[in-house]
Tab-separated table of C-alpha atoms and ligand atoms in Angstrom:
chain	number	residue	atom	x	y	z
A	13	MET	CA	114.326	-96.161	-43.863
A	14	PRO	CA	111.289	-98.220	-42.961
A	15	ALA	CA	111.747	-101.860	-42.070
A	16	ALA	CA	110.801	-104.476	-44.638
A	17	MET	CA	107.161	-104.171	-45.707
A	18	PRO	CA	104.907	-106.742	-44.114
A	19	LEU	CA	103.576	-109.250	-46.650
A	20	ALA	CA	99.963	-108.365	-46.030
A	21	GLN	CA	98.838	-105.085	-44.544
A	22	ALA	CA	95.722	-105.196	-42.458
A	23	GLY	CA	92.925	-103.104	-43.882
A	24	GLN	CA	94.523	-102.864	-47.327
A	25	PRO	CA	92.421	-104.130	-50.189
A	26	ARG	CA	93.733	-107.280	-51.847
A	27	PRO	CA	95.127	-106.775	-55.320
A	28	THR	CA	92.165	-106.870	-57.680
A	29	GLU	CA	91.499	-110.320	-59.001
A	30	ILE	CA	90.450	-110.570	-62.608
A	31	PRO	CA	87.327	-112.747	-62.715
A	32	ILE	CA	87.739	-115.986	-64.640
A	33	VAL	CA	84.367	-115.373	-66.266
A	34	GLU	CA	82.148	-112.320	-66.358
A	35	VAL	CA	78.751	-112.570	-68.020
A	36	LYS	CA	76.776	-109.394	-68.700
A	37	ASP	CA	73.178	-109.103	-69.928
A	38	LEU	CA	73.492	-112.381	-71.774
A	39	VAL	CA	70.614	-113.179	-74.101
A	40	ARG	CA	70.411	-116.252	-76.326
A	41	THR	CA	67.430	-116.854	-78.516
A	42	TYR	CA	66.910	-119.757	-80.869
A	43	LYS	CA	64.694	-119.856	-83.890
A	44	LEU	CA	62.450	-122.850	-83.873
A	45	GLY	CA	60.459	-122.749	-87.095
A	46	SER	CA	58.559	-119.470	-86.950
A	47	GLN	CA	58.939	-119.265	-83.155
A	48	GLN	CA	61.630	-117.573	-81.101
A	49	VAL	CA	62.765	-119.522	-78.044
A	50	MET	CA	64.410	-117.330	-75.405
A	51	ALA	CA	66.879	-119.696	-73.774
A	52	LEU	CA	68.632	-116.927	-71.795
A	53	ARG	CA	67.003	-113.596	-71.056
A	54	GLY	CA	69.602	-111.312	-69.495
A	55	VAL	CA	72.002	-113.296	-67.335
A	56	ASN	CA	74.679	-111.600	-65.217
A	57	MET	CA	77.277	-113.536	-63.293
A	58	THR	CA	80.859	-113.239	-62.113
A	59	VAL	CA	83.053	-116.227	-61.489
A	60	ARG	CA	86.092	-115.591	-59.305
A	61	PRO	CA	89.222	-117.737	-59.516
A	62	GLY	CA	88.991	-120.929	-57.505
A	63	ALA	CA	85.191	-120.958	-57.239
A	64	PHE	CA	83.090	-124.115	-57.492
A	65	ILE	CA	79.696	-122.997	-58.753
A	66	VAL	CA	76.574	-124.947	-59.547
A	67	LEU	CA	73.791	-123.779	-61.851
A	68	LYS	CA	70.528	-125.319	-60.796
A	69	GLY	CA	67.142	-125.213	-62.384
A	70	ARG	CA	64.708	-127.496	-64.069
A	71	SER	CA	65.123	-128.888	-67.510
A	72	GLY	CA	64.829	-126.114	-70.091
A	73	SER	CA	65.837	-123.300	-67.696
A	74	GLY	CA	68.930	-122.444	-69.756
A	75	LYS	CA	71.790	-124.191	-67.927
A	76	THR	CA	73.347	-125.867	-70.957
A	77	THR	CA	72.981	-122.739	-73.085
A	78	LEU	CA	74.777	-120.660	-70.446
A	79	LEU	CA	77.589	-123.205	-70.095
A	80	ASN	CA	77.980	-123.390	-73.870
A	81	CYS	CA	78.213	-119.604	-74.180
A	82	ILE	CA	80.895	-119.519	-71.461
A	83	GLY	CA	82.823	-122.415	-72.993
A	84	GLY	CA	82.767	-120.884	-76.459
A	85	LEU	CA	80.628	-123.655	-77.924
A	86	ASP	CA	77.778	-121.231	-78.615
A	87	ARG	CA	77.593	-117.485	-79.353
A	88	PRO	CA	75.265	-115.127	-77.472
A	89	THR	CA	72.513	-113.269	-79.322
A	90	SER	CA	73.364	-110.182	-77.250
A	91	GLY	CA	75.312	-109.349	-74.130
A	92	THR	CA	78.904	-110.294	-73.374
A	93	VAL	CA	80.963	-113.113	-71.966
A	94	GLN	CA	84.410	-112.079	-70.796
A	95	VAL	CA	87.013	-114.660	-69.929
A	96	LEU	CA	90.108	-113.543	-68.030
A	97	GLY	CA	89.144	-109.972	-68.832
A	98	ARG	CA	88.761	-110.509	-72.589
A	99	PRO	CA	85.437	-110.586	-74.432
A	100	LEU	CA	84.984	-113.966	-76.123
A	101	ALA	CA	83.258	-112.126	-78.993
A	102	ASN	CA	86.621	-110.534	-79.867
A	103	LEU	CA	88.247	-113.897	-80.463
A	104	ASN	CA	88.339	-115.270	-83.988
A	105	GLU	CA	87.562	-118.936	-84.637
A	106	SER	CA	91.111	-120.175	-84.088
A	107	GLN	CA	91.528	-118.155	-80.890
A	108	LEU	CA	88.193	-119.485	-79.694
A	109	THR	CA	89.321	-123.033	-80.456
A	110	ARG	CA	92.466	-122.388	-78.411
A	111	TRP	CA	90.386	-121.092	-75.514
A	112	ARG	CA	88.310	-124.266	-75.594
A	113	ARG	CA	91.242	-126.626	-76.037
A	114	GLU	CA	93.787	-125.161	-73.694
A	115	GLN	CA	91.883	-123.248	-71.040
A	116	VAL	CA	88.624	-125.161	-70.640
A	117	GLY	CA	87.990	-128.764	-69.652
A	118	PHE	CA	84.541	-130.109	-70.515
A	119	VAL	CA	82.716	-132.905	-68.713
A	120	PHE	CA	79.348	-134.074	-70.018
A	121	GLN	CA	76.551	-136.204	-68.628
A	122	SER	CA	77.164	-138.952	-71.180
A	123	PHE	CA	80.987	-139.064	-70.630
A	124	ALA	CA	81.580	-138.626	-74.397
A	125	LEU	CA	84.670	-140.843	-74.505
A	126	LEU	CA	85.951	-142.256	-77.770
A	127	PRO	CA	84.951	-145.935	-77.604
A	128	THR	CA	87.840	-147.391	-79.577
A	129	LEU	CA	90.517	-145.662	-77.498
A	130	SER	CA	91.844	-146.772	-74.114
A	131	ALA	CA	91.473	-144.552	-71.052
A	132	PHE	CA	95.077	-143.451	-71.538
A	133	GLU	CA	94.544	-142.609	-75.217
A	134	ASN	CA	91.322	-140.710	-74.508
A	135	VAL	CA	93.138	-138.497	-72.006
A	136	GLU	CA	96.365	-138.146	-73.992
A	137	LEU	CA	94.417	-136.822	-76.963
A	138	MET	CA	93.878	-133.480	-75.214
A	139	PRO	CA	97.532	-132.427	-74.748
A	140	ARG	CA	98.161	-133.865	-78.216
A	141	LEU	CA	95.537	-131.530	-79.723
A	142	ALA	CA	97.139	-128.670	-77.796
A	143	GLY	CA	100.436	-129.458	-79.542
A	144	LYS	CA	102.416	-130.743	-76.555
A	145	SER	CA	105.426	-132.985	-77.038
A	146	ARG	CA	104.964	-136.753	-77.035
A	147	ARG	CA	106.683	-137.044	-73.678
A	148	GLU	CA	104.595	-134.283	-72.124
A	149	CYS	CA	101.373	-135.840	-73.492
A	150	ARG	CA	102.277	-139.096	-71.825
A	151	GLU	CA	103.186	-137.462	-68.533
A	152	ARG	CA	100.018	-135.392	-68.484
A	153	ALA	CA	97.818	-138.390	-69.248
A	154	LEU	CA	99.428	-140.542	-66.563
A	155	ARG	CA	99.292	-137.776	-63.995
A	156	SER	CA	95.633	-136.983	-64.713
A	157	LEU	CA	94.578	-140.629	-64.596
A	158	ASN	CA	96.491	-141.060	-61.357
A	159	LEU	CA	94.748	-138.026	-59.886
A	160	VAL	CA	91.325	-139.535	-60.557
A	161	GLY	CA	92.418	-142.904	-59.155
A	162	LEU	CA	92.545	-144.895	-62.387
A	163	THR	CA	96.205	-145.820	-62.646
A	164	LYS	CA	95.318	-149.504	-62.878
A	165	TRP	CA	92.770	-148.927	-65.638
A	166	ILE	CA	94.736	-146.918	-68.157
A	167	HIS	CA	94.720	-149.636	-70.819
A	168	HIS	CA	91.013	-150.390	-70.544
A	169	ARG	CA	88.490	-149.140	-73.038
A	170	PRO	CA	85.313	-147.321	-71.979
A	171	PHE	CA	83.053	-150.377	-72.434
A	172	GLU	CA	85.205	-152.323	-69.976
A	173	MET	CA	84.583	-149.770	-67.235
A	174	SER	CA	81.668	-148.787	-64.995
A	175	GLY	CA	79.817	-145.498	-65.500
A	176	GLY	CA	81.665	-143.970	-62.560
A	177	GLN	CA	85.022	-145.040	-63.956
A	178	GLN	CA	84.141	-143.679	-67.380
A	179	GLN	CA	83.231	-140.351	-65.837
A	180	ARG	CA	86.589	-140.379	-64.025
A	181	VAL	CA	88.309	-140.830	-67.375
A	182	ALA	CA	86.287	-137.868	-68.658
A	183	VAL	CA	87.428	-135.832	-65.641
A	184	ALA	CA	91.046	-136.873	-66.265
A	185	ARG	CA	90.627	-135.780	-69.874
A	186	ALA	CA	89.173	-132.442	-68.736
A	187	ILE	CA	92.133	-131.671	-66.460
A	188	ALA	CA	94.901	-132.982	-68.735
A	189	ASN	CA	95.754	-129.535	-70.115
A	190	SER	CA	95.617	-127.907	-66.647
A	191	PRO	CA	92.643	-125.772	-67.640
A	192	THR	CA	91.725	-122.458	-66.072
A	193	LEU	CA	88.101	-123.522	-66.021
A	194	ILE	CA	86.210	-126.807	-65.936
A	195	ILE	CA	82.670	-126.843	-67.292
A	196	ALA	CA	80.582	-129.843	-66.286
A	197	ASP	CA	77.057	-130.288	-67.654
A	198	GLU	CA	75.003	-132.656	-65.456
A	199	PRO	CA	78.103	-134.745	-64.678
A	200	THR	CA	76.282	-136.994	-62.207
A	201	GLY	CA	73.110	-137.336	-64.277
A	202	GLU	CA	73.760	-140.927	-65.286
A	203	LEU	CA	75.368	-142.099	-62.058
A	204	ASP	CA	73.901	-143.620	-58.913
A	205	THR	CA	74.034	-141.601	-55.685
A	206	THR	CA	77.236	-143.123	-54.300
A	207	THR	CA	79.118	-142.795	-57.577
A	208	GLY	CA	77.738	-139.283	-58.064
A	209	ARG	CA	79.117	-138.297	-54.665
A	210	GLU	CA	82.517	-139.696	-55.594
A	211	ILE	CA	82.617	-137.516	-58.702
A	212	LEU	CA	81.529	-134.428	-56.731
A	213	ALA	CA	84.193	-135.080	-54.093
A	214	LEU	CA	86.727	-135.501	-56.882
A	215	PHE	CA	85.701	-132.131	-58.362
A	216	ARG	CA	86.014	-130.524	-54.940
A	217	ARG	CA	89.529	-131.917	-54.593
A	218	ILE	CA	90.532	-130.838	-58.102
A	219	VAL	CA	89.319	-127.261	-57.525
A	220	TYR	CA	91.377	-127.174	-54.346
A	221	GLU	CA	94.517	-129.001	-55.405
A	222	GLU	CA	94.767	-127.930	-59.028
A	223	HIS	CA	93.722	-124.304	-58.352
A	224	THR	CA	91.097	-124.505	-61.017
A	225	THR	CA	87.605	-123.047	-61.244
A	226	LEU	CA	84.542	-125.157	-61.897
A	227	ILE	CA	81.067	-124.340	-63.164
A	228	MET	CA	78.641	-127.216	-63.160
A	229	ALA	CA	75.006	-127.571	-64.180
A	230	SER	CA	72.995	-129.995	-62.116
A	231	HIS	CA	69.594	-130.558	-60.642
A	232	ASP	CA	70.987	-133.083	-58.218
A	233	PRO	CA	70.177	-132.028	-54.619
A	234	LEU	CA	73.442	-133.648	-53.476
A	235	VAL	CA	75.591	-130.946	-55.002
A	236	ASP	CA	74.982	-128.241	-52.383
A	237	GLU	CA	77.321	-129.993	-49.965
A	238	TYR	CA	80.247	-129.733	-52.350
A	239	VAL	CA	80.024	-126.276	-53.945
A	240	ASP	CA	80.775	-122.686	-52.892
A	241	GLU	CA	77.888	-121.045	-54.673
A	242	VAL	CA	74.454	-122.090	-55.929
A	243	LEU	CA	72.895	-120.099	-58.770
A	244	GLN	CA	69.266	-120.832	-59.468
A	245	LEU	CA	68.066	-120.440	-63.041
A	246	ARG	CA	64.440	-120.119	-64.025
A	247	ASP	CA	63.207	-119.420	-67.550
A	248	GLY	CA	66.595	-118.163	-68.697
A	249	GLN	CA	67.292	-115.905	-65.727
A	250	ILE	CA	69.241	-116.222	-62.497
A	251	VAL	CA	66.594	-115.828	-59.825
A	252	ASP	CA	68.646	-116.652	-56.733
A	253	THR	CA	72.299	-116.716	-55.698
A	254	GLN	CA	73.407	-118.480	-52.551
A	255	VAL	CA	76.922	-118.527	-51.210
A	256	VAL	CA	77.405	-121.743	-49.280
A	257	PRO	CA	79.009	-121.015	-45.902
B	19	ADP	P1	68.713	-126.854	-69.584
B	19	ADP	O1	70.125	-127.246	-69.841
B	19	ADP	O2	68.521	-126.081	-68.312
B	19	ADP	O3	67.795	-128.028	-69.643
B	19	ADP	P2	68.823	-125.586	-72.187
B	19	ADP	O4	69.854	-124.520	-72.116
B	19	ADP	O5	69.191	-126.848	-72.840
B	19	ADP	O6	68.243	-125.842	-70.725
B	19	ADP	O7	67.559	-125.022	-72.943
B	19	ADP	C1	66.937	-123.774	-72.646
B	19	ADP	C2	65.804	-123.533	-73.633
B	19	ADP	O8	66.335	-123.317	-74.932
B	19	ADP	C3	64.829	-124.694	-73.771
B	19	ADP	O9	63.551	-124.168	-73.969
B	19	ADP	C4	65.339	-125.412	-75.004
B	19	ADP	O10	64.297	-126.097	-75.626
B	19	ADP	C5	65.829	-124.259	-75.847
B	19	ADP	N1	66.946	-124.658	-76.740
B	19	ADP	C6	68.188	-125.045	-76.353
B	19	ADP	N2	68.966	-125.309	-77.414
B	19	ADP	C7	68.197	-125.086	-78.514
B	19	ADP	C8	68.427	-125.166	-79.926
B	19	ADP	N3	69.611	-125.539	-80.424
B	19	ADP	N4	67.392	-124.863	-80.760
B	19	ADP	C9	66.203	-124.475	-80.258
B	19	ADP	N5	65.927	-124.361	-78.940
B	19	ADP	C10	66.901	-124.658	-78.071
B	20	MG	MG1	70.995	-129.092	-70.027
């Protein structure tokens, strides 16, 4: 009888990882009056678990459209988006809503917090929508706000906080349901350099500590220091892929 198998055998391939997201030949066109706008013209990308990816490119290059197709906020004209090995196109509306609510955390440039709710209530809303118990909602909200360093601010409303603090609340809200994927569209766009760096460092830490995957759109040159991979979009196509060493 052989001795106990070693945990990892040198030279053996790792068990195949299912990509979090796989995009194939993605095309999205919009009708604008009598004109067709080609927002995405054949995008291919694979996002492995635990990656922190940035989509770069000038305004109008297709970043938001690509993020929206991945997050299930928009439907492709042709091509496929697979999440965890399943085509999003196969999901019906309620399954798609569940994907968005339970597996994806969204962070936007403009924070998009509800102004009449406190930080705590804004964050707690997410597990509530996902049908968690009252106690779990509370625990998740407190934990998320603690993780982003806002424990002392939980009862404040958005207008009583700085832009950076509001974006931290938005990040806490995005992670409250322990999502598989975080999608962040220009998350530092309205922040000064120092505050932007704080948010990027926070994302880096969340990807590492929470074992999540993050796709961000940005044209901020700062981001390269924080991410694993830079994808360059131009006119609806990925024209360059750089893995950051
Ligand atoms: P980015 O986020 O890189 O600035 P977008 O994905 O927002 O780029 O836009 C890509 C292209 O698609 C642009 O030309 C934009 O004008 C067009 N576009 C995006 N959304 C719509 C829409 N809802 N209707 C018409 N055109 C759109
Ligand atoms: Mg955009």
